[in-house]
CSV table of C-alpha atoms and ligand atoms in Angstrom, one decimal:
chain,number,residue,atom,x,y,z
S,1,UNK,CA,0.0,0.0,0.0
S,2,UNK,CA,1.6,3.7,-0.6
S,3,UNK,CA,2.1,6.0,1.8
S,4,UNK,CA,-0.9,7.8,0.9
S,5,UNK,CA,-3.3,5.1,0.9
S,6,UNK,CA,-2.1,4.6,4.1
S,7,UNK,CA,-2.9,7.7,5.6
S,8,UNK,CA,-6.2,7.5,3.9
S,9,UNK,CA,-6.6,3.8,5.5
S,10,UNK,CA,-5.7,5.3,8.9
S,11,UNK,CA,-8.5,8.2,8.8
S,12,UNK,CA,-11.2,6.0,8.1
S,13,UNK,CA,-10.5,3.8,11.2
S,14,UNK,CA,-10.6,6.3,13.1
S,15,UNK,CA,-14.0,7.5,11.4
S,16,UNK,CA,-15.6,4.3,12.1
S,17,UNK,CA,-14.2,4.3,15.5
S,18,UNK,CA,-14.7,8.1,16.8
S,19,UNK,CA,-18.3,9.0,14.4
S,20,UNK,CA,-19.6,5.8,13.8
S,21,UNK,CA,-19.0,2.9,16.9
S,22,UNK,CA,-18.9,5.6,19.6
S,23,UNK,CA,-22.4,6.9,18.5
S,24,UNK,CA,-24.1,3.7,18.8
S,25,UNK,CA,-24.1,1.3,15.4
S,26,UNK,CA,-22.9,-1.9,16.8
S,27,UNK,CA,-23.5,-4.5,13.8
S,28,UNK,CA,-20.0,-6.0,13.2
S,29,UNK,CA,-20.5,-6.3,9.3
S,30,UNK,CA,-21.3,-2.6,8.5
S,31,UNK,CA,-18.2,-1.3,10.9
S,32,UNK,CA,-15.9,-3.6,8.9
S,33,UNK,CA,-17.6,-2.4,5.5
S,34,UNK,CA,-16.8,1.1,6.7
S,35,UNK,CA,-13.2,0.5,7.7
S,36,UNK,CA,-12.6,-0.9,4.1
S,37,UNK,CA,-14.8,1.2,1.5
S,38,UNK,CA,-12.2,4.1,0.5
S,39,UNK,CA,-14.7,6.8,0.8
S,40,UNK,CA,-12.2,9.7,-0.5
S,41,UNK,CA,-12.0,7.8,-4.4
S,42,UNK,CA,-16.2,8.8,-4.0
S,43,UNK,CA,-15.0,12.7,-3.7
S,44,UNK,CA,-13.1,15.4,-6.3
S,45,UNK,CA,-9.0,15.1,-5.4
S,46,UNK,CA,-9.5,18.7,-4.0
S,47,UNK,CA,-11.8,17.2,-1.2
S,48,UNK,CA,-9.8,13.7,-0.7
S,49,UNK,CA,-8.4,15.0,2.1
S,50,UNK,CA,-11.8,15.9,4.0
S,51,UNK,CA,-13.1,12.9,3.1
S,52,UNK,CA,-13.5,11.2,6.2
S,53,UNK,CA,-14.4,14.2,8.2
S,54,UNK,CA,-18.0,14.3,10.1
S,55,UNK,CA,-19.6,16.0,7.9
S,56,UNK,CA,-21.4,16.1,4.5
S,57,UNK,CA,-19.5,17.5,1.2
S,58,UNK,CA,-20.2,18.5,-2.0
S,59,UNK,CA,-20.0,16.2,-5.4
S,60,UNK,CA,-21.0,18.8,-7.9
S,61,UNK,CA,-24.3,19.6,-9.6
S,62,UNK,CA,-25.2,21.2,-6.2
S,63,UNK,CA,-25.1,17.8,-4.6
S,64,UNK,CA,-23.6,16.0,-2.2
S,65,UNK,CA,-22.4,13.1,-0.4
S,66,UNK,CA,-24.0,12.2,3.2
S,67,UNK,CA,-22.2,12.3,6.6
S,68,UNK,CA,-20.3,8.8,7.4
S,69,UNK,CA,-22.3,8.7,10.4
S,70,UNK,CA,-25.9,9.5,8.4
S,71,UNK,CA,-24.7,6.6,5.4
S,72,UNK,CA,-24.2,3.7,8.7
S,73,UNK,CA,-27.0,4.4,10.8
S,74,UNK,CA,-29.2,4.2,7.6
S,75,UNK,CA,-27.6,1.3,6.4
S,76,UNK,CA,-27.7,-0.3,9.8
S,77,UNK,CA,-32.2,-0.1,10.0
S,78,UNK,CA,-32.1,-2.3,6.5
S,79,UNK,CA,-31.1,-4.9,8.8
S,80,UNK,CA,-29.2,-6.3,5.4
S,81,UNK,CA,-27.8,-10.1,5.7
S,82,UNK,CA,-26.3,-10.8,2.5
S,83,UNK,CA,-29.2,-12.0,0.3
S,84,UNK,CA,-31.3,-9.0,0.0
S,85,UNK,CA,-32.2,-6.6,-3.3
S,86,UNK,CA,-32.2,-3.2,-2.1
S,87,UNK,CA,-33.3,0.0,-4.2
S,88,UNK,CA,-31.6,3.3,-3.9
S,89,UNK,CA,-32.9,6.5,-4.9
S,90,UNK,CA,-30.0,9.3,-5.0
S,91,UNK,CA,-26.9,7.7,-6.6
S,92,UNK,CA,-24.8,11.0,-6.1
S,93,UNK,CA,-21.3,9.9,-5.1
S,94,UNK,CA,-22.1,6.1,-5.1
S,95,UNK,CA,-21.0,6.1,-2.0
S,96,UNK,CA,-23.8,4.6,0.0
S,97,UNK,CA,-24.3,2.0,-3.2
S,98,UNK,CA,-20.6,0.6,-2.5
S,99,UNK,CA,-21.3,0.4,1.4
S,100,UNK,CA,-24.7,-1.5,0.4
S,101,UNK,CA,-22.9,-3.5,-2.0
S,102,UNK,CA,-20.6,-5.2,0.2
S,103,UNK,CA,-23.4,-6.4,2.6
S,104,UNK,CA,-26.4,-7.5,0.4
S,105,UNK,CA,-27.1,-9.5,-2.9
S,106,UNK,CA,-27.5,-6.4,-5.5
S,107,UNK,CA,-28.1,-3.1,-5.7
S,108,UNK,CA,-30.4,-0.8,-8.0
S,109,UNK,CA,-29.6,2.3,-8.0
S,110,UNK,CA,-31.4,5.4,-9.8
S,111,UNK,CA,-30.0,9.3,-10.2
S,112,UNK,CA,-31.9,11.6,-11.9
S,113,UNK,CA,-28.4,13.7,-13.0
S,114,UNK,CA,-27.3,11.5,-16.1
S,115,UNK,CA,-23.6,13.1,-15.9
S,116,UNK,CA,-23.5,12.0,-12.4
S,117,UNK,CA,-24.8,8.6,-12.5
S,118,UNK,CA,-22.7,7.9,-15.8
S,119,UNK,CA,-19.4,9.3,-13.3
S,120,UNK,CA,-20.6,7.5,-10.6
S,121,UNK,CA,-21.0,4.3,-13.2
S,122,UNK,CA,-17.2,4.5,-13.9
S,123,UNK,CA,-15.9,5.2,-10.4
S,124,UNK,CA,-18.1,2.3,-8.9
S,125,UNK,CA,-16.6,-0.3,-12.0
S,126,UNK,CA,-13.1,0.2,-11.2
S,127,UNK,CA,-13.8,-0.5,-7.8
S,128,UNK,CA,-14.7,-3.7,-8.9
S,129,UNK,CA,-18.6,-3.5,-7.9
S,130,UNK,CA,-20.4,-5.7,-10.5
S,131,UNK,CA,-23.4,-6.1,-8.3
S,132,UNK,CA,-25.0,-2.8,-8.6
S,133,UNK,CA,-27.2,-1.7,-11.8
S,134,UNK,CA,-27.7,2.0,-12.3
S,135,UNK,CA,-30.6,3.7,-14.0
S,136,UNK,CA,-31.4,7.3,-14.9
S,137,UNK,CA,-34.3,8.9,-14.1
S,138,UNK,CA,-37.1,9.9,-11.7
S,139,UNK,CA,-36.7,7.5,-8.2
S,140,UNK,CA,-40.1,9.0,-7.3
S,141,UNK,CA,-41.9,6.0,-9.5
S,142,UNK,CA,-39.3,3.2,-8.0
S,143,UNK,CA,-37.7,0.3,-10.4
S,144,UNK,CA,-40.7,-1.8,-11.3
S,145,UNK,CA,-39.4,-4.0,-13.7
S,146,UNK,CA,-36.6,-5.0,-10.7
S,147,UNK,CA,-39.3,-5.0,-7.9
S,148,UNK,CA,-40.1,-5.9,-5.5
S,149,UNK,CA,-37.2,-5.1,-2.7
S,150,UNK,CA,-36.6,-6.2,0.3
S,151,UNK,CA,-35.2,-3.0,1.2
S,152,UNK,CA,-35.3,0.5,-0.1
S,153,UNK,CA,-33.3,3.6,0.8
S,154,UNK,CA,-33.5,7.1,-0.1
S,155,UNK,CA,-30.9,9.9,-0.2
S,156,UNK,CA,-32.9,12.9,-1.2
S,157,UNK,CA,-35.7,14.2,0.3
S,158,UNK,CA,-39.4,13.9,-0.6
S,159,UNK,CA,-42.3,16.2,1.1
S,160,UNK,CA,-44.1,13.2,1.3
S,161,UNK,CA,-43.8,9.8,0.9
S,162,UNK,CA,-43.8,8.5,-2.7
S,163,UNK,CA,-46.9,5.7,-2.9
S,164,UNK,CA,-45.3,3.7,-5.5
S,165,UNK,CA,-42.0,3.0,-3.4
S,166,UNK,CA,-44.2,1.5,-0.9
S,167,UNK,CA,-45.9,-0.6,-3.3
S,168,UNK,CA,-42.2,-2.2,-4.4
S,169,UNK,CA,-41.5,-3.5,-0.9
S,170,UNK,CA,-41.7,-7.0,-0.4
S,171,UNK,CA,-43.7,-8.3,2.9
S,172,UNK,CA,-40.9,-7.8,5.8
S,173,UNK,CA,-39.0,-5.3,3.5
S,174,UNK,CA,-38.1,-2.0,5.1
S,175,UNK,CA,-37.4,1.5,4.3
S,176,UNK,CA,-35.3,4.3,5.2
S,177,UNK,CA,-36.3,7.8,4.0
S,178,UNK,CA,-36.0,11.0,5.1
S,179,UNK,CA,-39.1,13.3,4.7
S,180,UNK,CA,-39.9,16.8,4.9
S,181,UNK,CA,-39.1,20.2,3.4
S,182,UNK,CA,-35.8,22.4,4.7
S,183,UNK,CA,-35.2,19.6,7.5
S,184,UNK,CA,-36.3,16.5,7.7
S,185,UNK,CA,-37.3,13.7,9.8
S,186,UNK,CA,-35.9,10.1,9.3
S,187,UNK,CA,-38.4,7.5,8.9
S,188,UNK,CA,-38.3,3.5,8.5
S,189,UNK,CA,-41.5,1.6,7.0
S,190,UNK,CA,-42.1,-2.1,7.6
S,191,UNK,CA,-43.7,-3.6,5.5
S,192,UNK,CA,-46.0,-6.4,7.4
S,193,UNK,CA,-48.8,-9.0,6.8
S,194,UNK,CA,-51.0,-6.5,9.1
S,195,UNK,CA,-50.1,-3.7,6.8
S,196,UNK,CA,-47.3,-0.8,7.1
S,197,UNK,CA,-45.7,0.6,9.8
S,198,UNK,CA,-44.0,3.7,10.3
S,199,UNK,CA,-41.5,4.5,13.3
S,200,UNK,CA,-39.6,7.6,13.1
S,201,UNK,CA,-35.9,8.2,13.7
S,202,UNK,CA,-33.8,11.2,13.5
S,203,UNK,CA,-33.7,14.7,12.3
S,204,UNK,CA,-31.8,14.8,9.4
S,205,UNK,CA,-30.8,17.5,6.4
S,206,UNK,CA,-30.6,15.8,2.6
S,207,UNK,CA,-31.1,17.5,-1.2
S,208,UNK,CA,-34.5,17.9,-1.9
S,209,UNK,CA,-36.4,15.1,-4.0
S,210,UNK,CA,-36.8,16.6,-7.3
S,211,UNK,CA,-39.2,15.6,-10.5
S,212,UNK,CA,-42.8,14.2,-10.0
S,213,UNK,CA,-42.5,14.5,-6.6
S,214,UNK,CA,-43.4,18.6,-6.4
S,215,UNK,CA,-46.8,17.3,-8.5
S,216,UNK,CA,-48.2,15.5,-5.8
G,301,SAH,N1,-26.6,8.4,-1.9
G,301,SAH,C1,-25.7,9.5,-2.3
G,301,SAH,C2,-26.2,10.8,-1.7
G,301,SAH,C3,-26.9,11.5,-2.8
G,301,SAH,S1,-27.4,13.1,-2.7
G,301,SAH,C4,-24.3,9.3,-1.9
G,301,SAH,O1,-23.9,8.3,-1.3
G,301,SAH,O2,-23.4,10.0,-2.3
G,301,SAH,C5,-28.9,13.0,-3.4
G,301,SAH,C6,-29.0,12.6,-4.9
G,301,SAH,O3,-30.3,12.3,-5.3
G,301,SAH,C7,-28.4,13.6,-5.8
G,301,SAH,O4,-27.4,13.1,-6.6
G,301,SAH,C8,-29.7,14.0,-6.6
G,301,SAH,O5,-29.3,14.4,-8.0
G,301,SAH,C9,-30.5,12.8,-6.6
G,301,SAH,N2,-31.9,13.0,-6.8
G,301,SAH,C10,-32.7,14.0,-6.5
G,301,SAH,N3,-34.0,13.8,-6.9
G,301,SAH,C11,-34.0,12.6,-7.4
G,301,SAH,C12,-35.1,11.8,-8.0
G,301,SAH,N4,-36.3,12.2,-8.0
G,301,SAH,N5,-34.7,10.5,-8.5
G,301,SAH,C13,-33.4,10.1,-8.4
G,301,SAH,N6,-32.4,10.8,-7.9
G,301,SAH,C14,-32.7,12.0,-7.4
């Protein structure tokens, strides 16, 4: 490993150890995920060095990739255990797709930026991800022709939740979304036999949904 790798490699345990373990996620799999994924190849070279700082930063297009911290605990409520198809809406960095890559069967992933899901595309193949399929376009009306999920997460923020999402989670699949206008709430939906339940979780600040969502 070069010496800069190295220093990169040395940041991010202490990330997982000082943002991420000491603030509660405990599940064994995601720490380790976190102490391998090289978050600063997901960021511009001018911002490599920031890259595992607590905090959110900017990938262009007025977008931007989600605090370590944020990207765990979200990943942690999928309760993921290797076999699962999980839907993302938000590609941005890709970030989050590599994290949910290493800990689930496939990912499907939709950005409504083409530029930045083609980048994304390229960074996320020479990483050697060949388990996540990307799509452009409008998250707000899911992935039918992949549905349904078993779990679903969502990186930018709707006003509301979008029906058709719900309808393309399988019975026992969940989902993480933030929700609201300037800040947010974090919510997770179950999907049960008894119908759909709704617990929420954190205040949070993402981009704001855009597309068919403002029409509804
Ligand atoms: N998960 C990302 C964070 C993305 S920021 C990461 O790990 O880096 C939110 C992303 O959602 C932005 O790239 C934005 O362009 C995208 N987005 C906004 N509205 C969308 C929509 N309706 N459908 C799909 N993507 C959308």
């Amino acid at each position: 490993m070069d010496e800069q790798e190295d220093k990169f490699q040395k940041m991010r345990l202490e990330m997982v150890e000082k943002q991420i373990e000491s603030r509660g996620v405990k599940d064994q799999r995601i720490l380790e995920v976190f102490r391998k994924v090289p978050r600063h190849k997901f960021v511009a070279r001018n911002l490599q060095k920031q890259a595992y700082t607590d905090e959110p930063l900017p990938i262009g297009e007025g977008q931007s990739i989600s605090q370590p911290y944020i990207v765990a605990y979200m990943t942690e409520q999928l309760k993921l255990g290797g076999g699962e198809r999980v839907l993302e809406i938000g590609t941005g960095s890709g970030y989050q797709a590599a994290i949910l890559a290493e800990l689930c069967d496939s990912v499907f992933t939709i950005e409504i930026l083409p530029d930045l899901s083609e980048h994304t595309a390229q960074t996320l193949q020479s990483l050697g991800y060949s388990n996540i399929q990307f799509k452009v376009g409008d998250g707000y009306r899911g992935w039918l022709e992949k549905a349904p999920f078993d779990a679903i997460i969502v990186t930018a923020a709707p006003d509301h939740v979008p029906q058709p999402l719900i309808g393309q989670l399988k019975i026992g699949g969940r989902m993480i979304i933030p929700i609201g206008e300037y800040y947010q709430e974090l919510y997770l939906f179950r999907q049960t036999d008894e119908g759909l339940q709704k617990e929420k979780k954190l205040p949070v600040r993402f981009v704001p949904m855009r597309g068919e969502v403002d029409e509804h």
